[in-house]
Short mmCIF file of C-alpha atoms in Angstrom, two decimals:
data_model
loop_
_atom_site.label_atom_id
_atom_site.label_comp_id
_atom_site.label_asym_id
_atom_site.label_seq_id
_atom_site.Cartn_x
_atom_site.Cartn_y
_atom_site.Cartn_z
CA ASP I 53 0.00 0.00 0.00
CA GLY I 54 2.98 2.34 -0.47
CA HIS I 55 4.37 2.52 3.08
CA LEU I 56 8.10 2.01 3.52
CA LEU I 57 10.52 1.69 6.42
CA ALA I 58 14.26 2.18 5.90
CA ALA I 59 17.06 1.74 8.42
CA THR I 60 20.57 3.20 8.50
CA LEU I 61 23.26 2.63 11.13
CA ASP I 62 21.75 5.25 13.43
CA ARG I 63 18.25 6.07 12.15
CA VAL I 64 15.03 4.43 11.04
CA LEU I 65 12.85 6.41 8.61
CA GLY I 66 9.19 6.09 7.63
CA PHE I 67 7.80 7.05 4.23
CA GLY I 68 4.14 7.41 3.28
CA PRO I 69 2.50 6.56 -0.06
CA GLY I 70 3.63 8.78 -2.94
CA SER I 71 6.11 10.75 -0.82
CA HIS I 72 9.78 11.22 -1.71
CA GLU I 73 10.58 12.60 1.75
CA ALA I 74 10.48 10.79 5.09
CA ARG I 75 7.38 11.44 7.19
CA TRP I 76 9.43 10.82 10.34
CA PHE I 77 12.83 9.57 11.50
CA ARG I 78 13.98 8.18 14.82
CA ASP I 79 17.22 7.07 16.45
CA HIS I 80 18.00 3.45 15.66
CA ASP I 81 20.42 0.86 17.03
CA GLY I 82 21.62 -0.21 13.58
CA LEU I 83 19.64 -3.45 13.20
CA PRO I 84 18.96 -4.18 9.52
CA ILE I 85 15.21 -4.52 8.92
CA GLY I 86 12.98 -6.21 6.35
CA PRO I 87 12.02 -7.33 3.87
CA GLU I 88 8.91 -8.27 5.92
CA LEU I 89 6.66 -5.32 6.77
CA VAL I 90 3.00 -5.45 7.86
CA ARG I 91 0.95 -2.30 8.49
CA LYS I 92 -2.31 -2.55 10.46
CA ASP I 93 -4.31 -0.24 12.78
CA GLY I 94 -1.60 2.43 12.82
CA VAL I 95 1.20 -0.02 13.65
CA CYS I 96 4.06 -1.02 11.33
CA VAL I 97 5.58 -4.40 12.24
CA ALA I 98 8.89 -5.38 10.66
CA MET I 99 11.45 -8.13 11.08
CA ALA I 100 15.12 -7.46 11.88
CA GLN I 101 17.94 -9.89 11.08
CA GLY I 102 15.28 -12.49 10.39
CA ARG I 103 14.57 -13.14 14.09
CA HIS I 104 13.56 -9.93 15.91
CA ALA I 105 10.07 -8.42 15.57
CA LEU I 106 9.86 -4.62 15.88
CA ALA I 107 6.72 -2.48 15.93
CA PHE I 108 6.69 1.26 15.12
CA SER I 109 3.94 3.86 15.29
CA GLU I 110 2.88 4.67 11.74
CA LEU I 111 2.40 8.39 12.57
CA THR I 112 5.35 9.18 14.84
CA GLY I 113 7.85 6.37 14.32
CA ARG I 114 8.10 5.65 18.04
CA GLU I 115 9.15 2.07 18.70
CA LEU I 116 6.16 0.48 20.43
CA TRP I 117 7.65 -2.90 21.28
CA ARG I 118 10.32 -5.43 20.36
CA VAL I 119 10.29 -9.23 20.71
CA SER I 120 13.32 -11.51 20.27
CA PRO I 121 12.35 -15.20 20.62
CA PRO I 122 15.01 -17.24 22.47
CA ARG I 123 17.06 -19.97 20.74
CA THR I 124 15.87 -18.68 17.36
CA GLN I 125 17.85 -18.14 14.18
CA ARG I 126 14.84 -17.51 11.91
CA ALA I 127 11.35 -16.27 12.73
CA PHE I 128 8.40 -15.67 10.40
CA LEU I 129 5.92 -12.81 10.74
CA ALA I 130 2.16 -12.74 10.19
CA VAL I 131 -0.62 -10.45 11.47
CA GLN I 132 -4.15 -11.79 11.94
CA GLY I 133 -6.76 -9.48 13.44
CA HIS I 134 -5.24 -7.94 16.55
CA ARG I 135 -2.68 -10.74 16.87
CA VAL I 136 0.93 -10.74 15.68
CA VAL I 137 1.88 -14.37 15.04
CA LEU I 138 5.53 -15.42 15.08
CA THR I 139 6.61 -18.92 14.06
CA THR I 140 10.24 -19.87 14.67
CA ASP I 141 12.80 -22.44 13.61
CA ALA I 142 13.00 -23.48 17.28
CA GLY I 143 9.46 -24.89 17.00
CA TYR I 144 7.66 -22.09 18.87
CA LEU I 145 4.49 -20.31 17.79
CA TYR I 146 3.80 -17.01 19.56
CA GLY I 147 0.56 -15.02 19.54
CA MET I 148 1.17 -11.41 20.62
CA ASP I 149 -0.97 -8.32 21.06
CA LEU I 150 -0.56 -5.97 18.08
CA ALA I 151 -0.65 -2.77 20.14
CA THR I 152 1.59 -3.80 23.05
CA GLY I 153 3.60 -6.84 21.92
CA GLN I 154 2.47 -8.77 25.01
CA ILE I 155 2.61 -12.54 24.47
CA ARG I 156 -0.94 -13.92 24.79
CA PHE I 157 -0.17 -17.55 23.98
CA ARG I 158 2.76 -19.78 23.10
CA MET I 159 2.89 -23.25 21.56
CA ARG I 160 5.88 -25.59 21.31
CA TRP I 161 6.49 -28.29 18.71
CA SER I 162 9.41 -30.66 18.22
CA LEU I 163 9.75 -29.60 14.56
CA PRO I 164 10.97 -26.21 13.22
CA PHE I 165 8.39 -24.02 11.51
CA THR I 166 9.25 -23.40 7.87
CA GLY I 167 7.29 -20.20 7.17
CA PRO I 168 4.68 -17.75 8.45
CA SER I 169 1.23 -18.82 9.61
CA THR I 170 -1.80 -18.40 7.34
CA PRO I 171 -5.22 -17.05 8.41
CA TRP I 172 -8.16 -19.44 7.93
CA GLY I 173 -11.29 -17.83 9.30
CA ARG I 174 -10.87 -17.69 13.10
CA LYS I 175 -8.02 -20.20 12.88
CA LEU I 176 -4.38 -19.94 11.94
CA VAL I 177 -2.52 -22.74 10.18
CA ALA I 178 1.24 -23.26 10.02
CA ALA I 179 3.62 -25.91 8.69
CA ALA I 180 6.66 -27.37 10.41
CA GLY I 181 9.15 -30.02 9.41
CA ARG I 182 12.66 -31.22 8.69
CA THR I 183 14.14 -33.67 6.21
CA ASP I 184 12.40 -36.75 7.67
CA LYS I 185 9.04 -35.38 8.83
CA ALA I 186 6.42 -32.73 8.04
CA LEU I 187 3.44 -31.44 10.00
CA VAL I 188 0.55 -28.98 9.60
CA VAL I 189 -1.14 -27.51 12.70
CA ALA I 190 -4.32 -25.44 13.05
CA ALA I 191 -5.16 -23.37 16.13
CA ASP I 192 -7.52 -20.64 17.30
CA ALA I 193 -5.92 -17.31 16.37
CA HIS I 194 -7.21 -15.56 19.51
CA THR I 195 -6.52 -18.11 22.26
CA GLY I 196 -3.97 -20.45 20.66
CA ALA I 197 -6.13 -23.52 21.41
CA LEU I 198 -5.11 -26.39 19.13
CA ALA I 199 -7.82 -27.40 16.63
CA TRP I 200 -5.99 -30.24 14.82
CA SER I 201 -2.63 -31.38 13.49
CA ARG I 202 -1.71 -33.69 10.62
CA GLU I 203 1.52 -35.35 9.54
CA LEU I 204 2.49 -35.21 5.85
CA GLY I 205 5.16 -37.39 4.26
CA VAL I 206 8.56 -35.84 4.75
CA GLY I 207 9.59 -32.20 4.83
CA PRO I 208 10.35 -29.43 5.14
CA PRO I 209 6.90 -28.33 3.88
CA SER I 210 5.99 -25.06 2.19
CA PRO I 211 3.99 -22.36 4.01
CA PRO I 212 0.32 -23.36 3.53
CA VAL I 213 -2.23 -21.31 1.60
CA VAL I 214 -6.03 -21.24 1.72
CA ALA I 215 -8.17 -21.26 -1.44
CA ALA I 216 -11.97 -21.61 -1.58
CA GLY I 217 -12.17 -23.21 1.87
CA ARG I 218 -9.36 -25.71 1.30
CA LEU I 219 -5.83 -25.81 2.66
CA LEU I 220 -2.94 -26.53 0.30
CA VAL I 221 0.66 -27.29 1.21
CA VAL I 222 3.68 -28.79 -0.56
CA SER I 223 5.62 -31.62 1.05
CA ARG I 224 8.07 -34.17 -0.32
CA ALA I 225 7.85 -37.88 -1.01
CA GLU I 226 10.49 -39.93 -2.84
CA GLU I 227 12.46 -36.77 -3.74
CA GLU I 228 9.43 -35.29 -5.51
CA ALA I 229 7.52 -32.17 -4.46
CA ARG I 230 3.86 -33.10 -3.94
CA LEU I 231 0.88 -30.78 -3.59
CA ILE I 232 -1.49 -31.83 -0.77
CA CYS I 233 -5.07 -30.60 -0.34
CA LEU I 234 -6.72 -30.74 3.11
CA GLY I 235 -10.23 -29.97 4.38
CA ARG I 236 -11.32 -27.81 7.31
CA SER I 237 -10.73 -30.58 9.84
CA GLY I 238 -7.42 -31.67 8.37
CA GLU I 239 -8.86 -34.51 6.28
CA LEU I 240 -6.92 -35.41 3.12
CA PHE I 241 -8.75 -34.64 -0.16
CA TRP I 242 -6.00 -35.44 -2.66
CA GLU I 243 -2.24 -35.47 -3.29
CA ARG I 244 -0.51 -34.79 -6.64
CA PRO I 245 3.13 -34.66 -7.87
CA LEU I 246 4.17 -31.26 -9.26
CA HIS I 247 7.13 -32.32 -11.49
CA LEU I 248 8.93 -29.02 -10.88
CA ALA I 249 12.35 -30.63 -10.25
CA ALA I 250 12.56 -28.83 -6.89
CA THR I 251 11.35 -29.31 -3.34
CA ALA I 252 11.42 -25.67 -2.10
CA VAL I 253 8.10 -24.76 -3.71
CA SER I 254 5.97 -21.67 -2.97
CA LEU I 255 2.19 -21.52 -3.34
CA HIS I 256 -0.06 -18.64 -4.38
CA PRO I 257 -3.87 -18.95 -4.63
CA ILE I 258 -5.57 -17.69 -7.82
CA GLY I 259 -9.33 -18.02 -7.65
CA ARG I 260 -10.24 -21.71 -7.54
CA ALA I 261 -6.69 -22.80 -8.35
CA VAL I 262 -3.24 -22.55 -6.82
CA LEU I 263 0.04 -21.61 -8.49
CA ALA I 264 3.10 -23.59 -7.41
CA SER I 265 6.48 -22.01 -8.24
CA SER I 266 10.04 -23.14 -7.62
CA PRO I 267 13.18 -21.02 -6.92
CA THR I 268 14.24 -21.54 -10.55
CA GLY I 269 11.09 -19.85 -11.90
CA ALA I 270 9.37 -23.07 -12.99
CA ALA I 271 5.65 -23.01 -12.19
CA ALA I 272 2.45 -25.03 -12.48
CA LEU I 273 -1.20 -24.07 -12.02
CA VAL I 274 -3.34 -26.74 -10.32
CA SER I 275 -7.11 -26.54 -9.89
CA LEU I 276 -8.76 -27.39 -6.56
CA ASP I 277 -9.83 -30.79 -7.89
CA GLY I 278 -6.16 -31.70 -8.40
CA ALA I 279 -5.94 -31.28 -12.19
CA GLN I 280 -2.82 -29.54 -13.54
CA GLN I 281 -3.89 -26.85 -15.99
CA TRP I 282 -0.47 -25.79 -17.28
CA ARG I 283 3.22 -25.81 -16.50
CA VAL I 284 6.21 -23.66 -17.51
CA GLY I 285 9.90 -24.52 -17.24
CA SER I 286 12.71 -22.83 -15.31
CA ALA I 287 13.87 -19.28 -15.99
CA GLY I 288 17.50 -19.32 -14.88
CA ALA I 289 19.56 -20.10 -11.80
CA GLU I 290 17.99 -20.95 -8.44
CA LEU I 291 17.16 -17.98 -6.19
CA PRO I 292 18.74 -17.79 -2.71
CA ALA I 293 15.36 -17.31 -0.99
CA ARG I 294 11.83 -18.68 -1.29
CA VAL I 295 9.86 -15.93 -3.10
CA SER I 296 6.14 -16.32 -3.75
CA ALA I 297 4.43 -15.39 -6.99
CA CYS I 298 2.02 -12.44 -7.05
CA HIS I 299 -0.74 -11.27 -9.34
CA ALA I 300 -2.77 -8.18 -10.28
CA ARG I 301 -5.21 -7.22 -13.04
CA GLY I 302 -5.37 -10.76 -14.38
CA VAL I 303 -1.58 -11.13 -14.74
CA VAL I 304 0.58 -13.54 -12.72
CA LEU I 305 4.20 -12.62 -11.91
CA VAL I 306 6.42 -15.66 -11.33
CA PRO I 307 9.75 -14.78 -9.62
CA GLY I 308 13.06 -16.05 -10.90
CA GLU I 309 16.38 -14.85 -12.28
CA LEU I 310 14.13 -13.92 -15.19
CA THR I 311 10.77 -12.88 -13.69
CA ARG I 312 7.92 -13.65 -16.07
CA ALA I 313 4.43 -12.17 -16.43
CA LEU I 314 2.02 -14.97 -17.34
CA GLU I 315 -1.57 -15.18 -18.48
CA PRO I 316 -3.17 -17.37 -15.77
CA ARG I 317 -5.60 -19.33 -17.95
CA GLY I 318 -3.07 -20.83 -20.31
CA GLY I 319 0.33 -19.92 -18.84
CA HIS I 320 1.37 -17.87 -21.87
CA VAL I 321 4.35 -15.54 -21.28
CA LEU I 322 3.33 -11.89 -21.64
CA ALA I 323 6.53 -10.17 -20.51
CA GLU I 324 9.95 -10.90 -19.02
CA VAL I 325 12.09 -8.83 -16.62
CA ARG I 326 15.63 -9.78 -15.64
CA THR I 327 15.50 -9.34 -11.85
CA GLY I 328 18.75 -11.27 -11.18
CA ILE I 329 19.74 -14.21 -8.98
CA GLY I 330 19.77 -12.11 -5.76
CA LEU I 331 15.98 -11.63 -5.67
CA VAL I 332 14.54 -12.00 -2.13
CA ASP I 333 11.10 -10.37 -2.47
CA LEU I 334 8.68 -9.38 -5.21
CA ALA I 335 5.50 -7.25 -5.29
CA VAL I 336 3.14 -5.80 -7.89
CA ASP I 337 0.64 -2.95 -7.57
CA ALA I 338 -2.74 -2.29 -9.18
CA ARG I 339 -1.05 -0.55 -12.14
CA LEU I 340 1.16 -3.57 -12.83
CA ASN I 341 4.26 -1.79 -11.60
CA LEU I 342 6.73 -4.45 -10.46
CA TYR I 343 8.95 -4.05 -7.39
CA ALA I 344 11.98 -6.32 -6.86
CA LEU I 345 14.08 -6.39 -3.69
CA ASP I 346 17.63 -7.73 -4.02
CA GLU I 347 19.61 -9.44 -1.25
CA ASP I 348 21.93 -6.41 -1.00
CA GLY I 349 18.95 -4.17 -0.11
CA THR I 350 18.42 -2.63 -3.54
CA LEU I 351 14.77 -1.97 -4.41
CA THR I 352 14.08 -1.70 -8.14
CA ALA I 353 10.77 -0.67 -9.73
CA TYR I 354 9.75 -1.69 -13.25
CA ARG I 355 6.88 -0.35 -15.34
CA LEU I 356 5.43 -3.04 -17.57
CA VAL I 357 4.51 -1.66 -20.98
CA THR I 358 2.06 -3.33 -23.35
CA ALA I 359 2.12 -2.92 -27.13
CA LEU I 360 -1.24 -3.45 -28.86
CA ALA I 361 -1.86 -3.99 -32.53
CA ILE I 362 -5.18 -3.88 -34.39
CA VAL I 363 -5.41 -6.28 -37.30
#
């Protein structure tokens, strides 16, 4: 939505939509921040060094709270209602108050979480796993009460996504990435191989289908009944981070060394942008402007141009 936080060695700055000048700046202890940033109810929540959660006032920039989970090398941020949800590679799931950062509930699992939690009505769902085991858990987002858990093949699994009342997650079996579809109570609907030649697969829901993409830019669109509608091959070297696809105005952007704009019905390539092998985050706005964040902190914006011909 156009809000930006930037950190230097001694200051953190906040920018509003459409502004070239900082709305505020504050003293900062030098922690690098991002790329995660969630803005809700006047609070901007960002990650620092991949494991600290920091919250700033949107209007003044005052630091409202800071949480550093113990024994954690990597934490994943999500905001659901008035809860900030942190999942960690130490197997903890924290539910914190958005305004104060106070921990309202905490859950512990023997497996490391592999990504952020996903809202599913009043529940949250999250995936955890390592090379020999994978697990999906669902819990009440307000109280943290466990609703159900289900084991899936071997891991580590992808962060789950919700589409049309179903939960989809990618796990691994026999060295092949497999897309798994679960119901509201964790029951298995179907399981399909993706044939993407990779196990670190990201999911992105598109209507009544889900797009699975690999770090090499290969992608496949699968409908909610398990039928694969189309597939495209890789687009260069493997990216260093798991980056999800995004879409706007009927166009799907699949990240890779060569990021491609695809037509979602048939998978036809509409445009290509060389975003490089250091890509760590990707976003698109309502005008189809593309924003790519590199691992060295460089943010690049691209304007996609369409040429039309009348025959």
